[in-house]
PDB file of C-alpha atoms in Angstrom:
ATOM      1  CA  GLY A   1       4.242  16.919  -7.886  1.00 71.00           C
ATOM      2  CA  GLN A   2       2.971  13.384  -7.714  1.00 81.00           C
ATOM      3  CA  SER A   3      -0.603  12.686  -6.785  1.00 90.00           C
ATOM      4  CA  LEU A   4      -3.539  10.384  -7.347  1.00 95.00           C
ATOM      5  CA  GLU A   5      -7.184  11.371  -7.170  1.00 96.00           C
ATOM      6  CA  GLN A   6     -10.035   8.986  -6.517  1.00 98.00           C
ATOM      7  CA  PRO A   7     -13.528   9.456  -5.096  1.00 97.00           C
ATOM      8  CA  SER A   8     -13.767   9.114  -1.331  1.00 97.00           C
ATOM      9  CA  GLU A   9     -16.936   7.024  -1.224  1.00 97.00           C
ATOM     10  CA  VAL A  10     -19.125   4.962  -3.540  1.00 98.00           C
ATOM     11  CA  THR A  11     -22.333   3.144  -2.643  1.00 97.00           C
ATOM     12  CA  ALA A  12     -23.953   0.416  -4.742  1.00 97.00           C
ATOM     13  CA  VAL A  13     -26.410  -2.432  -4.332  1.00 97.00           C
ATOM     14  CA  GLU A  14     -25.652  -6.111  -4.319  1.00 97.00           C
ATOM     15  CA  GLY A  15     -25.483  -7.551  -7.842  1.00 97.00           C
ATOM     16  CA  ALA A  16     -24.781  -4.193  -9.467  1.00 98.00           C
ATOM     17  CA  ILE A  17     -21.699  -2.918 -11.286  1.00 98.00           C
ATOM     18  CA  VAL A  18     -19.523  -0.132  -9.904  1.00 98.00           C
ATOM     19  CA  GLN A  19     -16.631   1.798 -11.389  1.00 98.00           C
ATOM     20  CA  ILE A  20     -13.955   3.475  -9.249  1.00 98.00           C
ATOM     21  CA  ASN A  21     -11.955   6.097 -11.132  1.00 98.00           C
ATOM     22  CA  CYS A  22      -8.387   7.196 -10.558  1.00 98.00           C
ATOM     23  CA  THR A  23      -6.472  10.037 -12.146  1.00 97.00           C
ATOM     24  CA  TYR A  24      -2.775  10.378 -11.547  1.00 95.00           C
ATOM     25  CA  GLN A  25       0.033  12.848 -11.932  1.00 92.00           C
ATOM     26  CA  THR A  26       3.527  11.395 -11.671  1.00 85.00           C
ATOM     27  CA  SER A  27       7.036  11.995 -12.918  1.00 79.00           C
ATOM     28  CA  GLY A  28       7.741   8.860 -14.829  1.00 78.00           C
ATOM     29  CA  PHE A  29       5.037   6.225 -15.253  1.00 82.00           C
ATOM     30  CA  TYR A  30       5.482   2.505 -14.869  1.00 85.00           C
ATOM     31  CA  GLY A  31       1.938   1.269 -14.372  1.00 91.00           C
ATOM     32  CA  LEU A  32      -1.211   1.513 -12.263  1.00 95.00           C
ATOM     33  CA  SER A  33      -2.084  -0.924  -9.495  1.00 94.00           C
ATOM     34  CA  TRP A  34      -5.224  -1.512  -7.501  1.00 97.00           C
ATOM     35  CA  TYR A  35      -5.453  -2.815  -3.948  1.00 96.00           C
ATOM     36  CA  GLN A  36      -8.356  -3.820  -1.739  1.00 98.00           C
ATOM     37  CA  GLN A  37      -8.335  -3.342   2.020  1.00 97.00           C
ATOM     38  CA  HIS A  38     -11.021  -4.521   4.407  1.00 97.00           C
ATOM     39  CA  ASP A  39     -11.356  -2.787   7.760  1.00 94.00           C
ATOM     40  CA  GLY A  40      -8.610  -4.007  10.048  1.00 90.00           C
ATOM     41  CA  GLY A  41      -6.956  -5.956   7.244  1.00 93.00           C
ATOM     42  CA  ALA A  42      -3.925  -5.696   5.035  1.00 94.00           C
ATOM     43  CA  PRO A  43      -4.082  -4.251   1.521  1.00 95.00           C
ATOM     44  CA  THR A  44      -4.303  -7.051  -1.036  1.00 95.00           C
ATOM     45  CA  PHE A  45      -3.269  -6.764  -4.638  1.00 94.00           C
ATOM     46  CA  LEU A  46      -6.034  -6.823  -7.257  1.00 95.00           C
ATOM     47  CA  SER A  47      -4.506  -5.810 -10.572  1.00 94.00           C
ATOM     48  CA  TYR A  48      -1.731  -4.010 -12.437  1.00 93.00           C
ATOM     49  CA  ASN A  49      -1.948  -2.234 -15.776  1.00 94.00           C
ATOM     50  CA  ALA A  50       1.262  -1.215 -17.547  1.00 92.00           C
ATOM     51  CA  LEU A  51      -0.292  -0.777 -20.982  1.00 94.00           C
ATOM     52  CA  ASP A  52      -3.491   0.881 -22.208  1.00 96.00           C
ATOM     53  CA  GLY A  53      -6.583  -1.244 -22.220  1.00 97.00           C
ATOM     54  CA  LEU A  54      -8.703  -3.473 -20.062  1.00 96.00           C
ATOM     55  CA  GLU A  55      -7.437  -6.323 -17.876  1.00 94.00           C
ATOM     56  CA  GLU A  56     -10.039  -8.759 -16.598  1.00 93.00           C
ATOM     57  CA  THR A  57      -9.688 -10.998 -13.569  1.00 89.00           C
ATOM     58  CA  GLY A  58     -12.928 -12.691 -12.653  1.00 92.00           C
ATOM     59  CA  ARG A  59     -15.517 -10.173 -11.420  1.00 96.00           C
ATOM     60  CA  PHE A  60     -12.864  -7.416 -11.321  1.00 96.00           C
ATOM     61  CA  SER A  61     -11.501  -5.523 -14.327  1.00 97.00           C
ATOM     62  CA  SER A  62      -9.057  -2.656 -14.519  1.00 98.00           C
ATOM     63  CA  PHE A  63      -8.582  -0.143 -17.286  1.00 98.00           C
ATOM     64  CA  LEU A  64      -5.748   2.239 -18.110  1.00 97.00           C
ATOM     65  CA  SER A  65      -5.413   5.173 -20.488  1.00 97.00           C
ATOM     66  CA  ARG A  66      -1.853   6.491 -20.323  1.00 95.00           C
ATOM     67  CA  SER A  67      -2.620   9.448 -22.598  1.00 94.00           C
ATOM     68  CA  ASP A  68      -5.355  10.600 -20.198  1.00 95.00           C
ATOM     69  CA  SER A  69      -3.429   9.669 -16.996  1.00 95.00           C
ATOM     70  CA  TYR A  70      -6.568   7.823 -15.999  1.00 96.00           C
ATOM     71  CA  GLY A  71      -7.622   4.403 -14.924  1.00 98.00           C
ATOM     72  CA  TYR A  72     -10.533   2.668 -13.306  1.00 98.00           C
ATOM     73  CA  LEU A  73     -11.446  -0.461 -11.429  1.00 98.00           C
ATOM     74  CA  LEU A  74     -14.679  -2.138 -12.443  1.00 98.00           C
ATOM     75  CA  LEU A  75     -16.413  -4.479 -10.028  1.00 98.00           C
ATOM     76  CA  GLN A  76     -19.235  -6.604 -11.401  1.00 97.00           C
ATOM     77  CA  GLU A  77     -21.899  -8.717  -9.673  1.00 97.00           C
ATOM     78  CA  LEU A  78     -21.213  -6.897  -6.427  1.00 98.00           C
ATOM     79  CA  GLN A  79     -21.307  -8.930  -3.252  1.00 98.00           C
ATOM     80  CA  MET A  80     -21.546  -7.769   0.351  1.00 97.00           C
ATOM     81  CA  LYS A  81     -17.961  -8.946   0.909  1.00 97.00           C
ATOM     82  CA  ASP A  82     -16.782  -6.377  -1.662  1.00 98.00           C
ATOM     83  CA  SER A  83     -17.478  -3.629   0.902  1.00 98.00           C
ATOM     84  CA  ALA A  84     -13.953  -2.353   1.525  1.00 98.00           C
ATOM     85  CA  SER A  85     -11.554   0.448   0.628  1.00 98.00           C
ATOM     86  CA  TYR A  86      -9.963   0.407  -2.793  1.00 98.00           C
ATOM     87  CA  PHE A  87      -6.675   2.161  -3.526  1.00 98.00           C
ATOM     88  CA  CYS A  88      -5.031   2.981  -6.799  1.00 97.00           C
ATOM     89  CA  ALA A  89      -1.246   3.143  -6.664  1.00 95.00           C
ATOM     90  CA  VAL A  90       1.630   4.016  -8.960  1.00 93.00           C
ATOM     91  CA  PRO A  91       5.318   3.132  -8.640  1.00 84.00           C
ATOM     92  CA  THR A  92       7.605   6.087  -9.252  1.00 79.00           C
ATOM     93  CA  THR A  93      11.253   7.042  -8.979  1.00 66.00           C
ATOM     94  CA  GLY A  94      12.645   4.082 -10.841  1.00 69.00           C
ATOM     95  CA  GLY A  95       9.773   1.939  -9.665  1.00 69.00           C
ATOM     96  CA  PHE A  96      11.101   1.756  -6.102  1.00 78.00           C
ATOM     97  CA  LYS A  97       8.654   4.145  -4.425  1.00 84.00           C
ATOM     98  CA  THR A  98       4.921   3.489  -4.633  1.00 88.00           C
ATOM     99  CA  ILE A  99       2.396   6.254  -4.106  1.00 92.00           C
ATOM    100  CA  PHE A 100      -1.148   5.379  -3.049  1.00 95.00           C
ATOM    101  CA  GLY A 101      -4.323   7.318  -3.497  1.00 96.00           C
ATOM    102  CA  ALA A 102      -6.379   8.236  -0.439  1.00 96.00           C
ATOM    103  CA  GLY A 103      -8.739   5.358  -1.170  1.00 97.00           C
ATOM    104  CA  THR A 104     -12.354   4.900  -2.176  1.00 98.00           C
ATOM    105  CA  ARG A 105     -14.609   3.379   0.408  1.00 98.00           C
ATOM    106  CA  LEU A 106     -17.180   1.087  -1.264  1.00 98.00           C
ATOM    107  CA  PHE A 107     -20.394   0.335   0.563  1.00 98.00           C
ATOM    108  CA  VAL A 108     -22.462  -2.526  -0.868  1.00 98.00           C
ATOM    109  CA  LYS A 109     -26.109  -2.544   0.218  1.00 97.00           C
ATOM    110  CA  ALA A 110     -28.496  -5.454   0.189  1.00 94.00           C
TER     111      ALA A 110
ATOM    112  CA  ASP B   1       3.955 -20.107   3.057  1.00 68.00           C
ATOM    113  CA  ALA B   2       3.288 -17.731   5.949  1.00 76.00           C
ATOM    114  CA  GLY B   3       3.216 -14.658   3.751  1.00 93.00           C
ATOM    115  CA  VAL B   4       4.421 -11.379   5.207  1.00 96.00           C
ATOM    116  CA  THR B   5       4.501 -11.376   9.003  1.00 97.00           C
ATOM    117  CA  GLN B   6       4.803  -8.341  11.222  1.00 98.00           C
ATOM    118  CA  SER B   7       5.326  -7.984  14.934  1.00 97.00           C
ATOM    119  CA  PRO B   8       4.017  -6.816  17.217  1.00 97.00           C
ATOM    120  CA  THR B   9       0.401  -6.408  16.108  1.00 97.00           C
ATOM    121  CA  HIS B  10      -0.332  -3.622  18.579  1.00 97.00           C
ATOM    122  CA  LEU B  11       1.875  -1.294  20.537  1.00 96.00           C
ATOM    123  CA  ILE B  12       1.353   1.612  22.920  1.00 98.00           C
ATOM    124  CA  LYS B  13       4.220   3.993  23.518  1.00 98.00           C
ATOM    125  CA  THR B  14       4.717   7.317  25.276  1.00 98.00           C
ATOM    126  CA  ARG B  15       5.794  10.517  23.542  1.00 98.00           C
ATOM    127  CA  GLY B  16       9.568  10.726  23.261  1.00 98.00           C
ATOM    128  CA  GLN B  17      10.101   6.981  23.403  1.00 98.00           C
ATOM    129  CA  GLN B  18      11.619   4.834  20.674  1.00 98.00           C
ATOM    130  CA  VAL B  19       9.992   1.884  18.934  1.00 98.00           C
ATOM    131  CA  THR B  20      11.162  -0.992  16.726  1.00 98.00           C
ATOM    132  CA  LEU B  21       8.789  -2.823  14.411  1.00 98.00           C
ATOM    133  CA  ARG B  22       9.682  -6.058  12.645  1.00 98.00           C
ATOM    134  CA  CYS B  23       8.821  -7.633   9.327  1.00 98.00           C
ATOM    135  CA  SER B  24       9.518 -10.981   7.717  1.00 98.00           C
ATOM    136  CA  PRO B  25       8.913 -10.964   3.975  1.00 96.00           C
ATOM    137  CA  LYS B  26       7.139 -13.582   1.950  1.00 94.00           C
ATOM    138  CA  SER B  27       9.335 -16.513   1.005  1.00 93.00           C
ATOM    139  CA  GLY B  28      11.307 -15.727  -2.145  1.00 90.00           C
ATOM    140  CA  HIS B  29      10.994 -11.961  -1.757  1.00 92.00           C
ATOM    141  CA  ASP B  30      14.107  -9.874  -1.250  1.00 93.00           C
ATOM    142  CA  THR B  31      12.647  -6.339  -1.266  1.00 93.00           C
ATOM    143  CA  VAL B  32      10.879  -4.815   1.707  1.00 95.00           C
ATOM    144  CA  SER B  33       8.967  -1.516   1.797  1.00 95.00           C
ATOM    145  CA  TRP B  34       7.491   0.200   4.835  1.00 97.00           C
ATOM    146  CA  TYR B  35       4.352   2.345   4.850  1.00 97.00           C
ATOM    147  CA  GLN B  36       2.505   4.487   7.365  1.00 98.00           C
ATOM    148  CA  GLN B  37      -1.269   4.487   7.112  1.00 97.00           C
ATOM    149  CA  ALA B  38      -3.299   6.994   9.085  1.00 96.00           C
ATOM    150  CA  LEU B  39      -6.956   6.266   9.703  1.00 93.00           C
ATOM    151  CA  GLY B  40      -9.006   6.823   6.561  1.00 91.00           C
ATOM    152  CA  GLN B  41      -5.951   7.481   4.400  1.00 94.00           C
ATOM    153  CA  GLY B  42      -3.883   5.594   1.914  1.00 96.00           C
ATOM    154  CA  PRO B  43      -0.538   4.059   2.834  1.00 96.00           C
ATOM    155  CA  GLN B  44       2.326   6.591   2.761  1.00 97.00           C
ATOM    156  CA  PHE B  45       5.699   5.293   1.555  1.00 95.00           C
ATOM    157  CA  ILE B  46       8.422   5.528   4.189  1.00 97.00           C
ATOM    158  CA  PHE B  47      11.321   3.655   2.551  1.00 95.00           C
ATOM    159  CA  GLN B  48      12.335   0.551   0.689  1.00 94.00           C
ATOM    160  CA  TYR B  49      15.157  -1.847   1.445  1.00 95.00           C
ATOM    161  CA  TYR B  50      16.978  -4.079  -0.990  1.00 93.00           C
ATOM    162  CA  GLU B  51      20.284  -5.870  -0.518  1.00 93.00           C
ATOM    163  CA  GLU B  52      20.425  -4.496   3.038  1.00 94.00           C
ATOM    164  CA  GLU B  53      20.484  -0.930   1.744  1.00 95.00           C
ATOM    165  CA  GLU B  54      17.846   1.796   1.794  1.00 94.00           C
ATOM    166  CA  ARG B  55      17.046   2.165  -1.878  1.00 91.00           C
ATOM    167  CA  GLN B  56      14.434   4.886  -1.801  1.00 90.00           C
ATOM    168  CA  ARG B  57      12.918   7.128   0.851  1.00 92.00           C
ATOM    169  CA  GLY B  58       9.637   8.998   1.144  1.00 92.00           C
ATOM    170  CA  ASN B  59       9.020  12.317   2.878  1.00 94.00           C
ATOM    171  CA  PHE B  60       9.697  11.170   6.416  1.00 97.00           C
ATOM    172  CA  PRO B  61      12.122  12.721   8.926  1.00 97.00           C
ATOM    173  CA  ASP B  62      15.348  11.080   9.983  1.00 97.00           C
ATOM    174  CA  ARG B  63      13.601   9.896  13.149  1.00 98.00           C
ATOM    175  CA  PHE B  64      12.405   7.069  10.910  1.00 98.00           C
ATOM    176  CA  SER B  65      15.161   4.614  10.137  1.00 98.00           C
ATOM    177  CA  GLY B  66      15.361   1.033   9.084  1.00 97.00           C
ATOM    178  CA  HIS B  67      17.458  -1.994   8.560  1.00 97.00           C
ATOM    179  CA  GLN B  68      17.391  -5.094   6.433  1.00 97.00           C
ATOM    180  CA  PHE B  69      19.108  -8.289   7.455  1.00 97.00           C
ATOM    181  CA  PRO B  70      20.827 -10.930   5.293  1.00 97.00           C
ATOM    182  CA  ASN B  71      17.709 -13.131   5.515  1.00 95.00           C
ATOM    183  CA  TYR B  72      15.749 -10.180   4.006  1.00 96.00           C
ATOM    184  CA  SER B  73      13.770  -9.457   7.167  1.00 97.00           C
ATOM    185  CA  SER B  74      13.549  -5.841   8.137  1.00 98.00           C
ATOM    186  CA  GLU B  75      13.083  -3.478  11.034  1.00 98.00           C
ATOM    187  CA  LEU B  76      11.553  -0.021  11.214  1.00 98.00           C
ATOM    188  CA  ASN B  77      12.790   2.214  14.024  1.00 98.00           C
ATOM    189  CA  VAL B  78      11.124   5.442  15.073  1.00 98.00           C
ATOM    190  CA  ASN B  79      12.857   7.709  17.590  1.00 98.00           C
ATOM    191  CA  ALA B  80      11.475  10.530  19.680  1.00 98.00           C
ATOM    192  CA  LEU B  81       7.893   9.477  19.112  1.00 98.00           C
ATOM    193  CA  LEU B  82       5.270  12.135  18.530  1.00 98.00           C
ATOM    194  CA  LEU B  83       1.512  11.866  18.947  1.00 98.00           C
ATOM    195  CA  GLY B  84       1.243  12.204  15.173  1.00 97.00           C
ATOM    196  CA  ASP B  85       3.200   9.004  14.673  1.00 98.00           C
ATOM    197  CA  SER B  86       0.144   7.052  15.812  1.00 98.00           C
ATOM    198  CA  ALA B  87      -0.841   4.979  12.779  1.00 97.00           C
ATOM    199  CA  LEU B  88      -0.888   1.547  11.198  1.00 97.00           C
ATOM    200  CA  TYR B  89       2.587   0.623   9.972  1.00 98.00           C
ATOM    201  CA  LEU B  90       2.565  -1.752   7.058  1.00 98.00           C
ATOM    202  CA  CYS B  91       5.351  -3.813   5.617  1.00 97.00           C
ATOM    203  CA  ALA B  92       5.193  -4.998   2.030  1.00 95.00           C
ATOM    204  CA  SER B  93       7.494  -7.422   0.259  1.00 94.00           C
ATOM    205  CA  SER B  94       8.082  -8.122  -3.383  1.00 89.00           C
ATOM    206  CA  PRO B  95      10.627  -9.895  -5.554  1.00 85.00           C
ATOM    207  CA  SER B  96      13.284  -7.690  -7.095  1.00 78.00           C
ATOM    208  CA  VAL B  97      12.645  -9.275 -10.489  1.00 69.00           C
ATOM    209  CA  GLY B  98       9.179  -9.239 -12.029  1.00 63.00           C
ATOM    210  CA  GLY B  99       7.711  -7.691  -8.899  1.00 66.00           C
ATOM    211  CA  THR B 100       4.640  -5.673  -9.879  1.00 76.00           C
ATOM    212  CA  GLU B 101       2.639  -7.049  -6.955  1.00 85.00           C
ATOM    213  CA  ALA B 102       3.394  -6.141  -3.361  1.00 90.00           C
ATOM    214  CA  PHE B 103       2.327  -8.471  -0.556  1.00 93.00           C
ATOM    215  CA  PHE B 104       1.384  -6.656   2.645  1.00 96.00           C
ATOM    216  CA  GLY B 105       1.535  -7.832   6.225  1.00 96.00           C
ATOM    217  CA  GLN B 106      -1.315  -7.217   8.642  1.00 96.00           C
ATOM    218  CA  GLY B 107       0.513  -4.247  10.075  1.00 97.00           C
ATOM    219  CA  THR B 108       1.454  -2.953  13.494  1.00 98.00           C
ATOM    220  CA  ARG B 109      -1.003  -0.562  15.117  1.00 97.00           C
ATOM    221  CA  LEU B 110       1.103   2.007  16.983  1.00 98.00           C
ATOM    222  CA  THR B 111      -0.541   4.310  19.480  1.00 98.00           C
ATOM    223  CA  VAL B 112       1.502   7.137  20.989  1.00 98.00           C
ATOM    224  CA  VAL B 113       0.111   8.653  24.153  1.00 98.00           C
TER     225      VAL B 113
END
């Protein structure tokens, strides 16, 4: 089957660093994406990793290990506005169908 | 650029009715995917349209159907509505070439009573 596992909730304080893990099981792998979704909002794209290693975009970084079927999203210098749900996602079946994890709800405390 | 636009934003329907949701993709995008998102869950893939054809389908019954028009806009139709169809329906667009990023609309919140 195809599935993604990520923690349901993470809590951290403002200014801290938090890591959200994602393990996946898919038939055919094209890459791992991360999306952010605020309550009542649309998911917005954060990053995409097709190859092993770390991709950095400002305060956010994403890591992929294809051999371990594992990736993570790293958020640094946390701000209150980072409180949101974060989803890992993988395209499958020729890249036309994208499967999302159930999401990790991040709470940032002052 | 208006991004991805969906209409309506909210909708209340009765069990057994039919509903049509609409999506206009981001300028330059020719591929449209539809997702269902239940509260507290991740988006579930319904289907994807490209060149006016359904290219891939998720695990949804035939009550869910769609259409893509020559201008790349798309419709999602759901027949014989069930209470369990209540959810946020999201449309995402991407370019067919080099499209690793999907742009989502704000969604249509469907409530079936």
